[in-house]
């Protein structure tokens, strides 16, 4: 108990009262510290074996502030120590050497603590350690990783954002000497290569490998890890690698997550048809050319297909979207935006019943979208069709099976009538129908349907008549009405205060009025397009 009370003395701020139960009774009688919040004791011996003081977010206002007291060394039976997401860097700002002295420790989580300086090699003394997380520290570094090789029971290793630039030549050799590893996250560690030649690969239990945001800039096929067939999660985002994918990738049948985004890949891509466990595939900004049909032929072709997310945005892919898209029946998120696709959108997209997010924006599609495309998409929440030449022709009698939260139709063809089917989008948070050729009045259901909408853009249409008089029920924060034909002479704009207390931005005509103009829930006097207000 004394060791814990001494630790508490080193805490300067405890805004959430995490340690409020850590106290003596003031009469010399010992409290049962095993009942204190975050403390766990052995049922057999009564020794303190766990301290669970981790926070969820360093900046949420609930973090402990202070230092890690050396009094904890008295807890010689400690097996589990979680101090994550607290401001416990103390006056030195460094990871304390004392943390390397807990001979029984199996779990150590220091993630998010804003430490600086060198990661102490003394952590290699924790010979029973299975879990080590020093990720997200402010400015830590390691000159070598040899100390890790003494942790022969280590299963989980997370050094995300620790500067490992001095270890770039030998880091794969080090981790390969710890065959117990199941999880490795060395993302954003300033590593410069992953193409080392290893003899025998010992990491047969490794399932998770994250090397994203390192700058390898060598051929992707030369990486040392492609023959680890047990990998389930591989993240190589923002690594600057290039060239053909290795044939070995096509045999990684355990793979569930693959992120190669912002690589420079050469086509034709190797076939992924046998990767039947793959659930998330991110190939954003990977190709400077290519045909979408040929690419789809190389995606997993399994029955059933388990692919849940497919990201192909920001490539230079061309061609017509193939009907085979209907085979990916487990898709929940599909992003094909910012390519050069042409022609119609196939009706087969409407059988993807699990789809919650669909983005076809910024393409050259020129067909017609009807309710047949959406008839079975009951889970759809986000729909982006902006900046295409698609004409959206949906019956005014149709009731969609979905309720959108985000909808962007900007610069597509929705008009000339105000789309009646949008009346069912109660709860939509973001709606852009700007530049869609609407030549109509605002419907009577407008304010109630879009009452919770935060972003609403009706600009660059030919909408005429009065604005609804019941707009006070709306919580809109950004409202764009520019380049329309509203009857401003009889219009007053009033909106319900948002959580910050006022409408933040309103654009009418060529004037944008910023939040500092609106001090109450009403905009008064009447705003007209020719009026300009600056202060």
XYZ file of C-alpha atoms in Angstrom, residues 116-532:
417
model
C 11.392 12.357 -25.176
C 14.904 10.963 -25.444
C 16.305 7.491 -25.817
C 14.255 4.356 -25.196
C 16.216 2.736 -22.339
C 17.886 -0.554 -23.347
C 17.202 -1.632 -19.758
C 13.771 -2.699 -20.990
C 15.590 -5.730 -22.360
C 15.856 -6.959 -18.753
C 12.105 -7.693 -18.710
C 12.704 -11.304 -19.659
C 9.074 -12.363 -19.111
C 7.572 -9.538 -21.158
C 4.922 -10.519 -23.708
C 3.427 -7.116 -24.554
C 5.366 -3.861 -25.143
C 3.761 -0.643 -26.387
C 5.763 2.613 -26.502
C 3.835 4.041 -29.446
C 2.802 7.656 -29.927
C 5.402 9.159 -27.622
C 6.446 12.699 -28.436
C 10.074 12.414 -29.488
C 11.744 9.164 -28.542
C 14.454 7.272 -30.382
C 16.540 4.127 -30.202
C 20.110 3.784 -31.401
C 19.856 0.019 -31.645
C 17.253 -2.680 -31.038
C 19.535 -5.475 -29.860
C 17.965 -5.264 -26.401
C 14.749 -6.592 -27.907
C 16.379 -9.956 -28.600
C 16.442 -10.669 -24.854
C 12.623 -10.625 -24.810
C 12.123 -14.169 -26.033
C 8.467 -14.344 -24.942
C 7.469 -11.074 -26.629
C 4.303 -11.390 -28.727
C 3.193 -7.764 -29.178
C 5.626 -4.991 -30.191
C 4.425 -1.456 -30.933
C 7.072 1.244 -31.415
C 4.993 3.467 -33.711
C 6.570 6.948 -34.069
C 9.771 6.015 -32.219
C 12.693 7.241 -34.337
C 14.541 4.108 -35.469
C 16.571 5.694 -38.265
C 19.813 4.506 -36.663
C 18.596 0.904 -36.822
C 17.498 0.867 -40.487
C 20.149 -1.607 -41.605
C 19.476 -4.362 -39.096
C 15.960 -4.005 -37.717
C 14.575 -7.002 -39.700
C 17.399 -9.201 -38.369
C 16.503 -8.184 -34.803
C 12.776 -8.913 -35.023
C 13.539 -12.188 -36.841
C 15.368 -13.298 -33.693
C 12.128 -13.146 -31.667
C 10.058 -16.045 -33.057
C 7.265 -15.522 -30.512
C 6.195 -12.231 -32.161
C 2.601 -12.098 -33.393
C 2.206 -8.316 -33.785
C 4.705 -5.726 -35.067
C 3.911 -2.029 -35.558
C 6.909 0.023 -36.662
C 4.935 2.650 -38.561
C 6.313 6.190 -38.854
C 9.685 5.114 -37.407
C 11.949 6.766 -40.013
C 13.039 3.407 -41.375
C 14.609 3.586 -44.836
C 14.615 0.002 -46.086
C 12.791 -3.307 -45.841
C 14.705 -5.202 -48.518
C 17.288 -6.885 -46.322
C 18.233 -10.467 -47.087
C 17.378 -12.831 -44.251
C 18.303 -16.483 -44.026
C 15.670 -18.548 -42.330
C 12.464 -16.707 -41.468
C 11.627 -17.399 -37.824
C 8.484 -15.269 -37.567
C 6.082 -18.104 -38.293
C 3.532 -16.800 -35.741
C 3.490 -13.231 -37.072
C -0.017 -12.127 -38.046
C 0.152 -8.303 -38.006
C 2.817 -6.163 -39.719
C 2.508 -2.384 -39.994
C 5.393 -0.546 -41.678
C 3.352 2.360 -43.001
C 4.712 5.916 -43.221
C 8.330 4.858 -43.547
C 10.215 5.922 -46.678
C 11.665 2.794 -48.227
C 11.617 3.933 -51.859
C 12.760 0.590 -53.267
C 11.031 -2.150 -55.238
C 8.104 -3.516 -53.314
C 8.841 -7.089 -54.431
C 12.243 -7.004 -52.692
C 10.807 -6.833 -49.156
C 11.857 -9.621 -46.816
C 8.420 -10.517 -45.415
C 6.449 -11.718 -48.455
C 7.085 -15.388 -47.639
C 5.439 -15.093 -44.214
C 2.305 -16.917 -45.324
C 0.608 -16.591 -41.934
C 0.294 -12.801 -42.162
C -3.260 -11.516 -41.772
C -2.639 -7.761 -41.687
C -0.088 -5.918 -43.861
C 0.015 -2.114 -43.955
C 2.523 -0.489 -46.337
C 0.736 2.830 -46.817
C 2.962 5.837 -47.653
C 6.176 3.843 -47.999
C 7.111 5.116 -51.475
C 7.731 1.628 -52.854
C 7.259 0.830 -56.516
C 7.205 -1.841 -59.201
C 5.442 -5.189 -59.649
C 3.885 -6.922 -56.685
C 5.661 -10.187 -55.802
C 4.131 -13.498 -56.932
C 4.310 -14.693 -53.311
C 1.512 -12.267 -52.433
C -0.908 -14.398 -54.423
C -0.287 -17.292 -52.005
C -0.869 -15.385 -48.756
C -4.234 -17.032 -48.218
C -4.506 -15.938 -44.557
C -4.371 -12.242 -45.506
C -7.371 -10.198 -44.314
C -6.060 -6.628 -44.587
C -3.765 -5.213 -47.280
C -2.988 -1.501 -47.632
C -0.601 -0.528 -50.427
C -1.945 2.996 -50.896
C 0.375 5.658 -52.281
C 2.745 3.072 -53.751
C 3.674 3.246 -57.434
C 2.563 -0.129 -58.751
C 3.195 -1.551 -62.189
C 0.481 -3.380 -64.118
C -0.504 -6.049 -64.788
C -1.053 -6.743 -61.110
C -0.480 -10.273 -59.877
C -3.662 -12.259 -59.330
C -5.239 -12.074 -55.889
C -8.012 -14.507 -56.812
C -7.021 -17.036 -54.131
C -7.006 -14.545 -51.246
C -10.406 -15.681 -50.041
C -9.925 -14.298 -46.508
C -9.193 -10.750 -47.719
C -11.606 -8.242 -46.195
C -9.961 -4.850 -46.761
C -7.958 -3.899 -49.854
C -6.626 -0.363 -50.236
C -5.006 0.505 -53.573
C -5.603 4.259 -53.405
C -3.212 6.293 -55.575
C -1.266 3.267 -56.836
C -1.701 3.281 -60.629
C -0.862 5.829 -63.307
C -2.755 3.848 -65.949
C -4.869 0.720 -66.338
C -8.298 -0.671 -67.199
C -10.780 -1.340 -64.435
C -12.050 -4.552 -66.035
C -8.592 -6.117 -66.075
C -8.004 -5.085 -62.485
C -11.302 -6.553 -61.294
C -10.386 -9.872 -62.917
C -7.397 -10.097 -60.568
C -9.344 -9.453 -57.360
C -10.433 -12.331 -55.081
C -12.831 -14.670 -56.868
C -14.232 -16.740 -54.046
C -17.677 -17.969 -53.121
C -18.658 -16.320 -50.952
C -16.368 -13.314 -51.423
C -15.430 -11.831 -48.027
C -14.093 -8.506 -49.325
C -15.733 -5.745 -47.258
C -13.791 -2.637 -48.303
C -12.313 -1.817 -51.709
C -10.465 1.478 -52.193
C -9.416 2.337 -55.751
C -9.758 6.124 -55.593
C -7.292 8.625 -57.013
C -5.889 6.351 -59.692
C -5.871 6.933 -63.434
C -8.016 3.910 -64.237
C -10.232 3.908 -67.336
C -12.996 1.807 -68.871
C -16.539 0.799 -68.014
C -17.362 -0.466 -64.549
C -17.834 -4.238 -65.051
C -21.008 -6.114 -64.177
C -18.846 -8.477 -62.134
C -18.924 -5.891 -59.366
C -22.091 -7.666 -58.268
C -19.980 -10.673 -57.228
C -18.496 -8.788 -54.284
C -21.564 -9.394 -52.175
C -19.905 -8.628 -48.807
C -18.767 -5.126 -49.759
C -19.555 -2.492 -47.141
C -17.412 0.341 -48.537
C -16.601 0.948 -52.215
C -14.568 3.978 -53.311
C -13.919 4.380 -57.053
C -13.724 8.175 -57.035
C -11.252 10.326 -58.957
C -10.643 8.005 -61.899
C -11.591 8.183 -65.588
C -14.433 5.667 -65.744
C -16.992 6.153 -68.498
C -20.367 4.775 -69.537
C -23.197 3.524 -67.356
C -23.080 2.418 -63.748
C -24.140 -1.260 -63.860
C -27.364 -2.228 -62.131
C -25.445 -5.041 -60.422
C -24.201 -2.503 -57.904
C -27.704 -2.636 -56.463
C -27.300 -6.212 -55.196
C -24.531 -5.236 -52.761
C -26.916 -5.317 -49.826
C -24.236 -4.743 -47.154
C -22.973 -1.550 -48.796
C -22.901 1.405 -46.388
C -20.589 3.772 -48.312
C -20.468 4.250 -52.105
C -18.255 6.835 -53.801
C -18.335 7.155 -57.595
C -17.568 10.882 -57.691
C -15.146 12.686 -59.974
C -15.436 10.285 -62.897
C -16.724 10.572 -66.455
C -19.781 8.342 -66.066
C -22.489 9.561 -68.418
C -25.389 7.183 -67.919
C -28.581 7.307 -65.885
C -29.015 6.387 -62.221
C -32.449 5.058 -61.252
C -34.014 3.490 -58.172
C -33.016 0.111 -59.623
C -29.426 0.923 -58.666
C -30.419 1.442 -55.031
C -33.417 -0.817 -54.497
C -31.685 -3.297 -52.170
C -29.107 -1.023 -50.522
C -30.869 -0.865 -47.166
C -27.616 -0.232 -45.263
C -26.426 2.709 -47.365
C -25.365 5.709 -45.249
C -22.908 7.614 -47.480
C -23.419 8.287 -51.199
C -21.087 10.400 -53.338
C -21.945 10.982 -57.013
C -20.465 14.462 -57.365
C -18.742 15.809 -60.472
C -19.944 13.156 -62.873
C -22.245 13.482 -65.862
C -24.691 11.037 -64.334
C -28.366 11.900 -64.631
C -30.283 10.849 -61.543
C -33.837 9.939 -62.548
C -35.740 8.630 -59.560
C -39.526 8.498 -59.312
C -41.175 10.931 -56.939
C -43.220 7.980 -55.635
C -40.142 5.951 -54.655
C -39.361 5.478 -50.982
C -35.682 4.574 -50.525
C -34.814 1.626 -48.264
C -31.931 3.606 -46.747
C -31.377 6.774 -44.720
C -28.300 8.693 -45.793
C -26.051 10.584 -43.385
C -23.686 11.953 -46.048
C -24.858 12.730 -49.573
C -22.904 14.591 -52.252
C -24.511 15.077 -55.664
C -22.745 18.332 -56.532
C -22.428 18.967 -60.268
C -24.415 15.892 -61.243
C -27.876 16.085 -62.866
C -30.670 15.983 -60.303
C -33.099 18.578 -61.706
C -35.107 20.221 -62.943
C -37.548 19.274 -60.161
C -36.440 19.279 -56.555
C -35.782 15.555 -55.884
C -38.765 14.387 -53.870
C -37.084 11.162 -52.757
C -34.744 13.227 -50.581
C -37.657 13.866 -48.202
C -36.940 10.442 -46.717
C -33.386 11.425 -45.755
C -34.372 12.474 -42.253
C -31.208 12.779 -40.162
C -28.862 13.563 -43.047
C -25.818 15.449 -41.718
C -24.128 16.549 -44.939
C -25.974 17.332 -48.179
C -24.560 18.889 -51.349
C -26.955 19.359 -54.256
C -25.162 22.373 -55.736
C -24.966 22.827 -59.504
C -27.436 20.019 -60.192
C -29.846 21.865 -62.514
C -32.708 22.258 -60.050
C -35.284 24.789 -61.304
C -38.010 24.590 -58.692
C -39.261 25.905 -55.370
C -38.032 24.723 -51.981
C -40.514 21.974 -50.919
C -42.612 22.314 -47.773
C -40.847 19.362 -46.110
C -37.390 20.924 -46.492
C -36.871 22.266 -42.954
C -38.178 19.219 -41.115
C -36.341 16.667 -43.238
C -33.030 18.524 -43.045
C -33.442 19.783 -39.485
C -30.266 18.012 -38.301
C -28.185 18.847 -41.359
C -24.907 20.597 -40.480
C -23.663 21.266 -44.034
C -26.201 22.199 -46.708
C -25.249 23.423 -50.189
C -27.989 24.454 -52.636
C -25.823 26.876 -54.569
C -25.569 27.352 -58.340
C -29.066 26.170 -59.202
C -32.162 28.055 -60.396
C -34.199 27.628 -57.229
C -36.818 30.347 -56.919
C -39.481 31.620 -54.534
C -39.272 32.136 -50.793
C -37.116 30.289 -48.329
C -39.133 28.272 -45.779
C -40.350 30.305 -42.825
C -39.767 27.399 -40.431
C -35.999 27.258 -40.862
C -35.655 28.073 -37.157
C -36.001 24.343 -36.499
C -32.771 23.645 -38.420
C -29.326 23.142 -36.867
C -27.400 24.009 -40.006
C -23.905 25.410 -39.451
C -22.887 26.044 -43.066
C -25.573 27.072 -45.530
C -24.869 27.922 -49.186
C -27.643 29.548 -51.228
C -25.582 31.446 -53.781
C -26.462 31.773 -57.479
C -30.181 31.050 -57.228
C -33.343 33.081 -57.834
C -34.778 33.393 -54.338
C -37.230 36.146 -53.520
C -34.987 37.944 -51.031
C -37.343 40.892 -50.611
C -39.642 38.837 -48.408
C -37.145 36.478 -46.817
C -35.879 36.328 -43.252
C -33.343 33.651 -42.388
C -33.548 32.263 -38.877
C -31.924 29.054 -37.728
C -31.722 27.224 -34.424
C -28.438 27.801 -32.585
C -25.915 25.030 -33.090
C -23.827 23.822 -30.099
C -21.433 26.743 -30.549
C -24.351 29.149 -30.402
C -24.694 30.492 -33.949
C -24.716 29.832 -37.666
C -21.062 29.722 -38.700
C -21.238 30.467 -42.400
C -23.916 31.648 -44.816
C -23.319 32.321 -48.506
C -25.869 34.240 -50.587
C -25.116 35.765 -53.921
C -21.430 36.593 -53.953
C -21.307 37.324 -50.221
C -20.065 34.926 -47.548
C -21.048 35.913 -44.033
C -18.875 34.392 -41.332
C -19.819 33.287 -37.848
C -18.750 36.497 -36.119
C -21.672 38.336 -37.703
C -24.322 36.123 -36.098
C -24.691 36.798 -32.392
C -28.188 35.341 -31.921
C -30.394 32.700 -33.497
C -31.846 35.238 -35.960
C -30.237 37.048 -38.838
C -31.726 40.512 -38.760
C -32.309 42.711 -40.630
C -33.340 40.871 -43.774
C -30.302 39.693 -45.749
C -30.249 40.512 -49.431
C -27.720 39.379 -52.033
C -26.471 42.896 -52.722
C -25.795 43.652 -49.063
C -22.245 43.337 -47.814
